[in-house]
PDB file of C-alpha atoms in Angstrom:
ATOM      1  CA  MET V 975     134.737  40.497  58.445  1.00  0.00           C
ATOM      2  CA  LYS V 976     137.389  37.762  57.465  1.00  0.00           C
ATOM      3  CA  TYR V 977     139.854  38.194  54.547  1.00  0.00           C
ATOM      4  CA  ARG V 978     141.498  35.821  51.902  1.00  0.00           C
ATOM      5  CA  GLN V 979     144.269  36.184  49.702  1.00  0.00           C
ATOM      6  CA  LEU V 980     143.049  36.419  46.168  1.00  0.00           C
ATOM      7  CA  GLY V 981     144.368  33.305  44.305  1.00  0.00           C
ATOM      8  CA  ARG V 982     148.155  33.454  44.368  1.00  0.00           C
ATOM      9  CA  SER V 983     148.091  37.369  44.408  1.00  0.00           C
ATOM     10  CA  ALA V 984     149.375  39.244  47.560  1.00  0.00           C
ATOM     11  CA  LEU V 985     145.901  40.964  47.422  1.00  0.00           C
ATOM     12  CA  LYS V 986     143.534  40.285  50.103  1.00  0.00           C
ATOM     13  CA  VAL V 987     139.984  40.587  49.889  1.00  0.00           C
ATOM     14  CA  SER V 988     136.719  40.245  52.153  1.00  0.00           C
ATOM     15  CA  GLU V 989     135.158  36.912  52.388  1.00  0.00           C
ATOM     16  CA  LEU V 990     131.787  38.587  51.094  1.00  0.00           C
ATOM     17  CA  CYS V 991     132.108  40.819  48.004  1.00  0.00           C
ATOM     18  CA  LEU V 992     129.564  43.227  47.478  1.00  0.00           C
ATOM     19  CA  GLY V 993     127.874  42.842  44.118  1.00  0.00           C
ATOM     20  CA  THR V 994     125.954  45.701  42.537  1.00  0.00           C
ATOM     21  CA  MET V 995     124.199  44.162  39.608  1.00  0.00           C
ATOM     22  CA  ASN V 996     120.839  45.334  41.122  1.00  0.00           C
ATOM     23  CA  PHE V 997     122.115  49.168  41.506  1.00  0.00           C
ATOM     24  CA  GLY V 998     120.054  51.307  39.392  1.00  0.00           C
ATOM     25  CA  PRO V 999     117.425  48.759  37.952  1.00  0.00           C
ATOM     26  CA  ARG V1000     116.097  47.508  41.139  1.00  0.00           C
ATOM     27  CA  THR V1001     117.814  49.553  43.880  1.00  0.00           C
ATOM     28  CA  SER V1002     117.517  53.390  43.865  1.00  0.00           C
ATOM     29  CA  GLU V1003     120.970  55.426  43.917  1.00  0.00           C
ATOM     30  CA  THR V1004     119.896  56.791  47.382  1.00  0.00           C
ATOM     31  CA  GLU V1005     119.446  53.042  48.640  1.00  0.00           C
ATOM     32  CA  SER V1006     122.582  51.722  46.733  1.00  0.00           C
ATOM     33  CA  PHE V1007     124.973  54.262  48.365  1.00  0.00           C
ATOM     34  CA  ALA V1008     122.961  53.337  51.711  1.00  0.00           C
ATOM     35  CA  VAL V1009     124.034  49.460  51.158  1.00  0.00           C
ATOM     36  CA  LEU V1010     127.569  50.542  50.031  1.00  0.00           C
ATOM     37  CA  ASP V1011     128.044  52.732  53.234  1.00  0.00           C
ATOM     38  CA  ALA V1012     126.947  49.656  55.262  1.00  0.00           C
ATOM     39  CA  ALA V1013     128.989  47.301  53.616  1.00  0.00           C
ATOM     40  CA  VAL V1014     132.128  49.320  53.716  1.00  0.00           C
ATOM     41  CA  GLU V1015     131.348  50.050  57.493  1.00  0.00           C
ATOM     42  CA  ALA V1016     131.000  46.184  58.190  1.00  0.00           C
ATOM     43  CA  GLY V1017     134.436  45.519  56.573  1.00  0.00           C
ATOM     44  CA  ILE V1018     133.764  44.694  53.172  1.00  0.00           C
ATOM     45  CA  ASN V1019     136.399  45.726  50.758  1.00  0.00           C
ATOM     46  CA  PHE V1020     135.714  43.807  47.758  1.00  0.00           C
ATOM     47  CA  VAL V1021     132.970  45.679  45.313  1.00  0.00           C
ATOM     48  CA  ASP V1022     132.315  43.802  42.035  1.00  0.00           C
ATOM     49  CA  THR V1023     130.644  45.493  38.748  1.00  0.00           C
ATOM     50  CA  ALA V1024     130.633  45.319  35.197  1.00  0.00           C
ATOM     51  CA  ASN V1025     130.464  47.827  32.421  1.00  0.00           C
ATOM     52  CA  GLN V1026     126.857  46.434  30.975  1.00  0.00           C
ATOM     53  CA  TYR V1027     125.264  46.215  34.128  1.00  0.00           C
ATOM     54  CA  GLY V1028     122.074  48.729  34.277  1.00  0.00           C
ATOM     55  CA  GLY V1029     119.351  46.928  32.942  1.00  0.00           C
ATOM     56  CA  ARG V1030     116.509  48.820  31.372  1.00  0.00           C
ATOM     57  CA  LEU V1031     118.291  52.149  32.524  1.00  0.00           C
ATOM     58  CA  GLY V1032     121.139  51.208  29.886  1.00  0.00           C
ATOM     59  CA  VAL V1033     124.597  49.649  30.072  1.00  0.00           C
ATOM     60  CA  GLY V1034     126.992  51.583  32.090  1.00  0.00           C
ATOM     61  CA  THR V1035     124.061  52.799  34.628  1.00  0.00           C
ATOM     62  CA  THR V1036     125.788  50.701  37.651  1.00  0.00           C
ATOM     63  CA  GLU V1037     129.350  51.906  37.033  1.00  0.00           C
ATOM     64  CA  THR V1038     127.980  55.545  37.058  1.00  0.00           C
ATOM     65  CA  ILE V1039     126.133  55.255  40.197  1.00  0.00           C
ATOM     66  CA  LEU V1040     129.119  53.518  41.797  1.00  0.00           C
ATOM     67  CA  GLY V1041     131.303  56.609  40.526  1.00  0.00           C
ATOM     68  CA  ARG V1042     128.944  59.009  42.065  1.00  0.00           C
ATOM     69  CA  TRP V1043     129.454  57.215  45.407  1.00  0.00           C
ATOM     70  CA  LEU V1044     133.235  57.010  45.084  1.00  0.00           C
ATOM     71  CA  ALA V1045     133.057  60.789  44.212  1.00  0.00           C
ATOM     72  CA  GLN V1046     131.336  61.768  47.321  1.00  0.00           C
ATOM     73  CA  ASP V1047     134.738  60.800  49.407  1.00  0.00           C
ATOM     74  CA  PRO V1048     137.708  60.230  47.674  1.00  0.00           C
ATOM     75  CA  SER V1049     139.072  58.408  50.472  1.00  0.00           C
ATOM     76  CA  ARG V1050     136.448  55.467  49.676  1.00  0.00           C
ATOM     77  CA  ARG V1051     138.669  54.655  46.532  1.00  0.00           C
ATOM     78  CA  ASP V1052     141.563  53.389  48.912  1.00  0.00           C
ATOM     79  CA  ARG V1053     139.211  51.423  51.108  1.00  0.00           C
ATOM     80  CA  ILE V1054     138.036  49.033  48.341  1.00  0.00           C
ATOM     81  CA  VAL V1055     139.370  46.655  45.890  1.00  0.00           C
ATOM     82  CA  LEU V1056     137.281  47.671  42.787  1.00  0.00           C
ATOM     83  CA  ALA V1057     136.510  45.040  40.376  1.00  0.00           C
ATOM     84  CA  THR V1058     134.731  45.346  36.901  1.00  0.00           C
ATOM     85  CA  LYS V1059     134.462  43.316  33.586  1.00  0.00           C
ATOM     86  CA  VAL V1060     134.743  43.630  30.171  1.00  0.00           C
ATOM     87  CA  HIS V1061     133.212  41.498  27.099  1.00  0.00           C
ATOM     88  CA  GLU V1062     129.466  42.406  26.615  1.00  0.00           C
ATOM     89  CA  PRO V1063     127.985  44.289  24.075  1.00  0.00           C
ATOM     90  CA  MET V1064     128.064  48.058  25.189  1.00  0.00           C
ATOM     91  CA  SER V1065     126.125  49.192  21.725  1.00  0.00           C
ATOM     92  CA  ASP V1066     124.978  48.015  18.316  1.00  0.00           C
ATOM     93  CA  ASP V1067     128.564  48.512  16.927  1.00  0.00           C
ATOM     94  CA  VAL V1068     130.089  45.224  15.631  1.00  0.00           C
ATOM     95  CA  ASN V1069     133.358  45.912  17.499  1.00  0.00           C
ATOM     96  CA  ASP V1070     131.927  47.485  20.734  1.00  0.00           C
ATOM     97  CA  ARG V1071     131.809  43.794  22.256  1.00  0.00           C
ATOM     98  CA  GLY V1072     134.263  40.982  22.649  1.00  0.00           C
ATOM     99  CA  LEU V1073     137.876  40.733  23.915  1.00  0.00           C
ATOM    100  CA  SER V1074     139.518  42.410  20.741  1.00  0.00           C
ATOM    101  CA  ALA V1075     142.716  44.506  21.944  1.00  0.00           C
ATOM    102  CA  ARG V1076     140.854  47.378  20.690  1.00  0.00           C
ATOM    103  CA  HIS V1077     137.673  46.732  22.512  1.00  0.00           C
ATOM    104  CA  ILE V1078     139.390  46.103  25.843  1.00  0.00           C
ATOM    105  CA  GLN V1079     141.532  49.531  25.598  1.00  0.00           C
ATOM    106  CA  MET V1080     138.452  51.267  24.844  1.00  0.00           C
ATOM    107  CA  ALA V1081     135.989  49.633  27.309  1.00  0.00           C
ATOM    108  CA  CYS V1082     138.431  49.898  29.832  1.00  0.00           C
ATOM    109  CA  ASP V1083     138.714  53.907  29.489  1.00  0.00           C
ATOM    110  CA  ALA V1084     134.897  54.067  29.707  1.00  0.00           C
ATOM    111  CA  SER V1085     134.673  52.281  32.746  1.00  0.00           C
ATOM    112  CA  LEU V1086     137.248  54.418  34.429  1.00  0.00           C
ATOM    113  CA  LYS V1087     135.365  57.478  33.502  1.00  0.00           C
ATOM    114  CA  ARG V1088     132.164  56.265  34.645  1.00  0.00           C
ATOM    115  CA  LEU V1089     133.646  54.868  37.720  1.00  0.00           C
ATOM    116  CA  ARG V1090     135.516  58.253  38.516  1.00  0.00           C
ATOM    117  CA  VAL V1091     138.767  56.622  38.980  1.00  0.00           C
ATOM    118  CA  ASP V1092     142.507  56.331  37.607  1.00  0.00           C
ATOM    119  CA  HIS V1093     142.454  52.298  38.152  1.00  0.00           C
ATOM    120  CA  ILE V1094     140.745  49.484  38.428  1.00  0.00           C
ATOM    121  CA  ASP V1095     142.058  46.802  40.768  1.00  0.00           C
ATOM    122  CA  LEU V1096     140.714  43.722  39.239  1.00  0.00           C
ATOM    123  CA  TYR V1097     139.512  43.725  35.456  1.00  0.00           C
ATOM    124  CA  GLN V1098     137.753  40.755  34.712  1.00  0.00           C
ATOM    125  CA  MET V1099     136.833  39.109  31.359  1.00  0.00           C
ATOM    126  CA  HIS V1100     133.202  38.504  31.625  1.00  0.00           C
ATOM    127  CA  HIS V1101     133.113  35.561  29.128  1.00  0.00           C
ATOM    128  CA  ILE V1102     135.533  33.900  26.728  1.00  0.00           C
ATOM    129  CA  ASP V1103     135.644  35.320  23.218  1.00  0.00           C
ATOM    130  CA  ARG V1104     136.747  32.314  20.886  1.00  0.00           C
ATOM    131  CA  LEU V1105     137.697  34.837  18.264  1.00  0.00           C
ATOM    132  CA  ALA V1106     140.595  36.494  20.479  1.00  0.00           C
ATOM    133  CA  PRO V1107     143.745  34.942  20.413  1.00  0.00           C
ATOM    134  CA  ALA V1108     145.219  34.716  24.010  1.00  0.00           C
ATOM    135  CA  GLU V1109     148.397  36.897  22.757  1.00  0.00           C
ATOM    136  CA  GLU V1110     145.956  39.503  21.716  1.00  0.00           C
ATOM    137  CA  ILE V1111     144.343  39.600  25.023  1.00  0.00           C
ATOM    138  CA  TRP V1112     147.609  39.666  27.070  1.00  0.00           C
ATOM    139  CA  GLN V1113     148.809  42.290  24.946  1.00  0.00           C
ATOM    140  CA  ALA V1114     145.980  44.337  25.680  1.00  0.00           C
ATOM    141  CA  MET V1115     146.010  43.876  29.337  1.00  0.00           C
ATOM    142  CA  ASP V1116     149.935  44.205  29.137  1.00  0.00           C
ATOM    143  CA  ARG V1117     149.414  47.762  28.083  1.00  0.00           C
ATOM    144  CA  LEU V1118     146.638  48.464  30.714  1.00  0.00           C
ATOM    145  CA  ILE V1119     148.965  47.436  33.355  1.00  0.00           C
ATOM    146  CA  ALA V1120     151.747  49.552  31.970  1.00  0.00           C
ATOM    147  CA  GLN V1121     149.450  52.541  31.829  1.00  0.00           C
ATOM    148  CA  GLY V1122     148.522  51.929  35.343  1.00  0.00           C
ATOM    149  CA  LYS V1123     144.954  51.602  34.398  1.00  0.00           C
ATOM    150  CA  ILE V1124     144.485  48.043  36.280  1.00  0.00           C
ATOM    151  CA  THR V1125     146.441  46.172  38.383  1.00  0.00           C
ATOM    152  CA  TYR V1126     145.295  42.483  38.126  1.00  0.00           C
ATOM    153  CA  VAL V1127     143.489  40.373  35.513  1.00  0.00           C
ATOM    154  CA  GLY V1128     140.817  38.015  36.210  1.00  0.00           C
ATOM    155  CA  SER V1129     138.084  35.905  34.372  1.00  0.00           C
ATOM    156  CA  SER V1130     134.381  35.182  34.759  1.00  0.00           C
ATOM    157  CA  ASN V1131     132.156  32.168  33.299  1.00  0.00           C
ATOM    158  CA  PHE V1132     135.191  30.512  31.923  1.00  0.00           C
ATOM    159  CA  PRO V1133     135.552  26.857  31.335  1.00  0.00           C
ATOM    160  CA  GLY V1134     138.657  25.090  32.743  1.00  0.00           C
ATOM    161  CA  TRP V1135     140.529  24.449  29.481  1.00  0.00           C
ATOM    162  CA  LYS V1136     140.373  28.364  28.695  1.00  0.00           C
ATOM    163  CA  ILE V1137     141.577  29.272  32.559  1.00  0.00           C
ATOM    164  CA  ALA V1138     144.590  26.841  31.525  1.00  0.00           C
ATOM    165  CA  GLN V1139     145.142  28.125  27.996  1.00  0.00           C
ATOM    166  CA  LEU V1140     145.371  31.856  29.225  1.00  0.00           C
ATOM    167  CA  ASN V1141     147.642  31.098  31.972  1.00  0.00           C
ATOM    168  CA  GLU V1142     150.047  28.679  30.008  1.00  0.00           C
ATOM    169  CA  ARG V1143     150.140  31.535  27.623  1.00  0.00           C
ATOM    170  CA  ALA V1144     150.267  34.448  30.315  1.00  0.00           C
ATOM    171  CA  GLN V1145     154.022  33.145  31.263  1.00  0.00           C
ATOM    172  CA  PRO V1146     156.042  34.802  32.653  1.00  0.00           C
ATOM    173  CA  ARG V1147     153.642  37.056  33.720  1.00  0.00           C
ATOM    174  CA  LEU V1148     151.223  36.700  36.713  1.00  0.00           C
ATOM    175  CA  GLY V1149     148.334  35.689  34.798  1.00  0.00           C
ATOM    176  CA  LEU V1150     144.641  35.405  35.817  1.00  0.00           C
ATOM    177  CA  VAL V1151     144.447  35.585  39.623  1.00  0.00           C
ATOM    178  CA  SER V1152     140.814  34.725  39.853  1.00  0.00           C
ATOM    179  CA  GLU V1153     137.694  33.193  38.258  1.00  0.00           C
ATOM    180  CA  GLN V1154     134.346  34.352  38.827  1.00  0.00           C
ATOM    181  CA  SER V1155     131.830  31.546  38.499  1.00  0.00           C
ATOM    182  CA  LEU V1156     128.417  30.318  39.005  1.00  0.00           C
ATOM    183  CA  TYR V1157     128.480  28.153  42.161  1.00  0.00           C
ATOM    184  CA  ASN V1158     126.080  27.381  44.811  1.00  0.00           C
ATOM    185  CA  LEU V1159     124.389  24.217  46.471  1.00  0.00           C
ATOM    186  CA  ILE V1160     122.020  23.828  43.574  1.00  0.00           C
ATOM    187  CA  GLU V1161     124.685  24.275  40.699  1.00  0.00           C
ATOM    188  CA  ARG V1162     128.017  22.455  41.716  1.00  0.00           C
ATOM    189  CA  ARG V1163     129.064  21.732  38.140  1.00  0.00           C
ATOM    190  CA  ALA V1164     132.353  24.261  38.548  1.00  0.00           C
ATOM    191  CA  GLU V1165     133.695  21.572  41.188  1.00  0.00           C
ATOM    192  CA  MET V1166     134.061  19.267  37.936  1.00  0.00           C
ATOM    193  CA  GLU V1167     136.877  21.304  35.838  1.00  0.00           C
ATOM    194  CA  VAL V1168     136.626  24.958  36.897  1.00  0.00           C
ATOM    195  CA  LEU V1169     137.658  24.565  40.755  1.00  0.00           C
ATOM    196  CA  PRO V1170     140.324  22.188  39.632  1.00  0.00           C
ATOM    197  CA  ALA V1171     141.773  24.218  37.162  1.00  0.00           C
ATOM    198  CA  CYS V1172     141.695  27.163  39.508  1.00  0.00           C
ATOM    199  CA  GLN V1173     143.655  25.163  42.006  1.00  0.00           C
ATOM    200  CA  ALA V1174     146.249  24.202  39.393  1.00  0.00           C
ATOM    201  CA  TYR V1175     146.699  27.469  38.253  1.00  0.00           C
ATOM    202  CA  GLY V1176     146.704  29.204  41.573  1.00  0.00           C
ATOM    203  CA  LEU V1177     143.220  31.373  40.921  1.00  0.00           C
ATOM    204  CA  GLY V1178     141.013  32.417  43.705  1.00  0.00           C
ATOM    205  CA  LEU V1179     137.554  31.320  42.876  1.00  0.00           C
ATOM    206  CA  ILE V1180     134.569  34.056  43.569  1.00  0.00           C
ATOM    207  CA  ALA V1181     131.246  32.516  43.527  1.00  0.00           C
ATOM    208  CA  TRP V1182     128.264  34.468  41.971  1.00  0.00           C
ATOM    209  CA  SER V1183     124.540  33.397  42.427  1.00  0.00           C
ATOM    210  CA  PRO V1184     125.269  31.632  45.657  1.00  0.00           C
ATOM    211  CA  LEU V1185     121.503  31.691  46.699  1.00  0.00           C
ATOM    212  CA  ALA V1186     120.588  30.473  43.316  1.00  0.00           C
ATOM    213  CA  GLY V1187     118.362  33.464  42.419  1.00  0.00           C
ATOM    214  CA  GLY V1188     116.735  33.146  45.709  1.00  0.00           C
ATOM    215  CA  LEU V1189     115.963  29.322  45.659  1.00  0.00           C
ATOM    216  CA  LEU V1190     118.238  28.914  48.436  1.00  0.00           C
ATOM    217  CA  ALA V1191     116.821  31.680  50.486  1.00  0.00           C
ATOM    218  CA  GLY V1192     113.241  30.196  50.690  1.00  0.00           C
ATOM    219  CA  LYS V1193     112.301  33.364  48.580  1.00  0.00           C
ATOM    220  CA  THR V1194     108.688  33.018  47.104  1.00  0.00           C
ATOM    221  CA  PRO V1195     108.440  33.672  43.380  1.00  0.00           C
ATOM    222  CA  ALA V1196     106.927  37.011  44.359  1.00  0.00           C
ATOM    223  CA  GLU V1197     109.935  38.207  46.550  1.00  0.00           C
ATOM    224  CA  ALA V1198     112.020  37.225  43.791  1.00  0.00           C
ATOM    225  CA  GLY V1199     110.542  39.444  41.322  1.00  0.00           C
ATOM    226  CA  ARG V1200     107.808  39.139  38.810  1.00  0.00           C
ATOM    227  CA  ARG V1201     110.008  38.808  35.824  1.00  0.00           C
ATOM    228  CA  GLN V1202     111.431  35.588  37.521  1.00  0.00           C
ATOM    229  CA  SER V1203     108.565  34.060  38.833  1.00  0.00           C
ATOM    230  CA  ASP V1204     107.548  31.451  36.466  1.00  0.00           C
ATOM    231  CA  ASP V1205     110.829  30.144  36.434  1.00  0.00           C
ATOM    232  CA  MET V1206     111.280  30.317  40.003  1.00  0.00           C
ATOM    233  CA  LYS V1207     107.991  28.320  40.851  1.00  0.00           C
ATOM    234  CA  ARG V1208     109.188  25.515  38.213  1.00  0.00           C
ATOM    235  CA  ALA V1209     112.401  25.328  39.651  1.00  0.00           C
ATOM    236  CA  ALA V1210     111.225  25.456  43.383  1.00  0.00           C
ATOM    237  CA  ALA V1211     108.764  22.823  42.366  1.00  0.00           C
ATOM    238  CA  ALA V1212     111.397  20.485  40.752  1.00  0.00           C
ATOM    239  CA  ARG V1213     113.528  20.724  43.772  1.00  0.00           C
ATOM    240  CA  ALA V1214     110.658  20.938  46.611  1.00  0.00           C
ATOM    241  CA  ASP V1215     112.161  17.816  48.544  1.00  0.00           C
ATOM    242  CA  GLN V1216     115.867  19.167  48.721  1.00  0.00           C
ATOM    243  CA  LEU V1217     114.541  22.550  49.380  1.00  0.00           C
ATOM    244  CA  SER V1218     112.451  21.248  52.369  1.00  0.00           C
ATOM    245  CA  ARG V1219     115.242  19.192  53.792  1.00  0.00           C
ATOM    246  CA  PHE V1220     117.752  22.164  53.586  1.00  0.00           C
ATOM    247  CA  ALA V1221     115.198  24.522  55.339  1.00  0.00           C
ATOM    248  CA  ASP V1222     114.683  21.963  58.054  1.00  0.00           C
ATOM    249  CA  LEU V1223     118.411  21.546  58.712  1.00  0.00           C
ATOM    250  CA  CYS V1224     118.682  25.293  58.696  1.00  0.00           C
ATOM    251  CA  ALA V1225     115.821  25.408  61.327  1.00  0.00           C
ATOM    252  CA  GLU V1226     117.660  23.043  63.475  1.00  0.00           C
ATOM    253  CA  LEU V1227     120.881  25.361  63.286  1.00  0.00           C
ATOM    254  CA  GLY V1228     118.979  28.496  64.197  1.00  0.00           C
ATOM    255  CA  GLN V1229     119.980  30.063  60.852  1.00  0.00           C
ATOM    256  CA  SER V1230     118.553  31.373  58.004  1.00  0.00           C
ATOM    257  CA  GLN V1231     118.946  29.512  54.655  1.00  0.00           C
ATOM    258  CA  SER V1232     120.935  32.280  53.020  1.00  0.00           C
ATOM    259  CA  ALA V1233     123.486  32.553  55.574  1.00  0.00           C
ATOM    260  CA  VAL V1234     124.015  28.802  55.693  1.00  0.00           C
ATOM    261  CA  ALA V1235     124.413  28.592  51.890  1.00  0.00           C
ATOM    262  CA  LEU V1236     126.765  31.526  51.928  1.00  0.00           C
ATOM    263  CA  ALA V1237     128.660  29.808  54.844  1.00  0.00           C
ATOM    264  CA  TRP V1238     128.747  26.440  52.905  1.00  0.00           C
ATOM    265  CA  LEU V1239     130.499  28.090  49.941  1.00  0.00           C
ATOM    266  CA  LEU V1240     133.164  29.481  52.375  1.00  0.00           C
ATOM    267  CA  HIS V1241     133.745  26.059  53.427  1.00  0.00           C
ATOM    268  CA  GLN V1242     134.932  25.008  49.987  1.00  0.00           C
ATOM    269  CA  PRO V1243     138.446  24.466  49.151  1.00  0.00           C
ATOM    270  CA  GLY V1244     139.553  27.061  46.484  1.00  0.00           C
ATOM    271  CA  LEU V1245     137.143  29.635  47.167  1.00  0.00           C
ATOM    272  CA  THR V1246     138.259  33.107  47.990  1.00  0.00           C
ATOM    273  CA  SER V1247     134.908  35.136  48.171  1.00  0.00           C
ATOM    274  CA  THR V1248     131.337  34.789  47.547  1.00  0.00           C
ATOM    275  CA  ILE V1249     129.327  37.706  45.706  1.00  0.00           C
ATOM    276  CA  ILE V1250     126.253  39.078  47.784  1.00  0.00           C
ATOM    277  CA  GLY V1251     123.725  41.248  45.798  1.00  0.00           C
ATOM    278  CA  PRO V1252     121.488  42.788  48.213  1.00  0.00           C
ATOM    279  CA  GLY V1253     118.469  44.649  46.684  1.00  0.00           C
ATOM    280  CA  GLY V1254     118.636  46.683  49.892  1.00  0.00           C
ATOM    281  CA  LEU V1255     119.930  47.642  53.111  1.00  0.00           C
ATOM    282  CA  GLU V1256     117.815  44.805  55.197  1.00  0.00           C
ATOM    283  CA  GLN V1257     118.989  42.391  53.081  1.00  0.00           C
ATOM    284  CA  LEU V1258     122.456  43.170  53.625  1.00  0.00           C
ATOM    285  CA  THR V1259     122.668  43.295  57.351  1.00  0.00           C
ATOM    286  CA  SER V1260     120.587  40.045  57.601  1.00  0.00           C
ATOM    287  CA  ILE V1261     123.898  38.039  55.934  1.00  0.00           C
ATOM    288  CA  LEU V1262     126.701  39.559  57.289  1.00  0.00           C
ATOM    289  CA  HIS V1263     127.356  37.282  59.786  1.00  0.00           C
ATOM    290  CA  ALA V1264     127.507  34.335  57.370  1.00  0.00           C
ATOM    291  CA  PRO V1265     131.481  34.230  57.511  1.00  0.00           C
ATOM    292  CA  ASP V1266     131.399  33.704  61.180  1.00  0.00           C
ATOM    293  CA  ILE V1267     128.896  30.278  60.874  1.00  0.00           C
ATOM    294  CA  GLU V1268     131.150  27.093  61.453  1.00  0.00           C
ATOM    295  CA  LEU V1269     129.992  24.399  59.551  1.00  0.00           C
ATOM    296  CA  GLY V1270     131.772  20.902  60.829  1.00  0.00           C
ATOM    297  CA  ALA V1271     132.234  17.794  58.852  1.00  0.00           C
ATOM    298  CA  ASP V1272     129.318  16.022  60.187  1.00  0.00           C
ATOM    299  CA  LEU V1273     127.178  19.306  59.059  1.00  0.00           C
ATOM    300  CA  LEU V1274     129.067  19.563  55.587  1.00  0.00           C
ATOM    301  CA  ALA V1275     128.062  15.771  54.952  1.00  0.00           C
ATOM    302  CA  LYS V1276     124.292  16.356  55.736  1.00  0.00           C
ATOM    303  CA  ILE V1277     124.231  19.134  53.187  1.00  0.00           C
ATOM    304  CA  ASP V1278     126.349  16.892  50.782  1.00  0.00           C
ATOM    305  CA  ALA V1279     123.524  14.370  51.332  1.00  0.00           C
ATOM    306  CA  ILE V1280     120.664  16.914  50.389  1.00  0.00           C
ATOM    307  CA  PHE V1281     122.885  18.447  47.441  1.00  0.00           C
ATOM    308  CA  PRO V1282     125.090  16.079  46.292  1.00  0.00           C
ATOM    309  CA  PRO V1283     128.650  16.922  44.664  1.00  0.00           C
ATOM    310  CA  VAL V1284     128.875  16.397  41.116  1.00  0.00           C
ATOM    311  CA  GLY V1285     132.494  15.306  40.800  1.00  0.00           C
ATOM    312  CA  PRO V1286     135.365  14.250  42.864  1.00  0.00           C
ATOM    313  CA  ALA V1287     135.968  16.340  45.818  1.00  0.00           C
ATOM    314  CA  PRO V1288     138.407  19.341  44.837  1.00  0.00           C
ATOM    315  CA  GLU V1289     141.222  18.385  47.151  1.00  0.00           C
ATOM    316  CA  ALA V1290     141.619  15.476  45.056  1.00  0.00           C
ATOM    317  CA  TYR V1291     143.230  17.713  42.369  1.00  0.00           C
ATOM    318  CA  ALA V1292     145.612  19.518  44.341  1.00  0.00           C
ATOM    319  CA  TRP V1293     148.600  18.277  42.749  1.00  0.00           C
TER     320      TRP V1293
END
């Protein structure tokens, strides 16, 4: 496994980040533990979750499962960079959501309890909260850092302007060190404003949904899950030509479509890590080699011809 610096911080994280959203609603606790064990054994040191994850089993379920895995062996905590998120509704209470200083403090304490740890390495704001002033957010984060409950602050699903605003208001703090954004070959809008903002302010980009819900993996709607089947059918039909050309290119390379899609992301300027969310052990092991795939300029150009960029090249913004 290879490692990269997380933005302008000195922290190093694996190029593959283990996403845990499936743990609980889709993947049993036993299988989740097996995936975690195999990921750490393979050198993945970056584990991402969120306080809302749990699906039909209820918010907080995924953090609870992860906490039980960590409790099995206390040494595991020191081997991983643990990331979670705050913002989404955790109950019907009007204040049990968003980015008020009150909710940030309470949500962090609740996550620490579920995770059975004394600190979170990367505490991420899951979405922007237009009602929360930047000063209030940083007041809450400063308190958590001073209390030793969190170490770094990141954002998720933030537009470029909000990344800029929060970092301007953060001075002289370190500010945001990462942004977790939707980014893949099909959805490249992050290249327009989010990636340039991250590069300008020294944030590492963490890509989520790198396989576009399974479209880039060549999954059938049935394999992607019954709930998504209609959406997958429509999306696959709309991009049938692109997906067919991509499948042919991957076949020529002798690589799976999933591995190439992940490798492509790791070749993009400004990207630190890409989240993988395997539903089981087999899915995990099938893509662990993705960081080792080298894509030359000619291959990258061929991929761009299939899935065109939506804005200027990210390096054009490296001022």
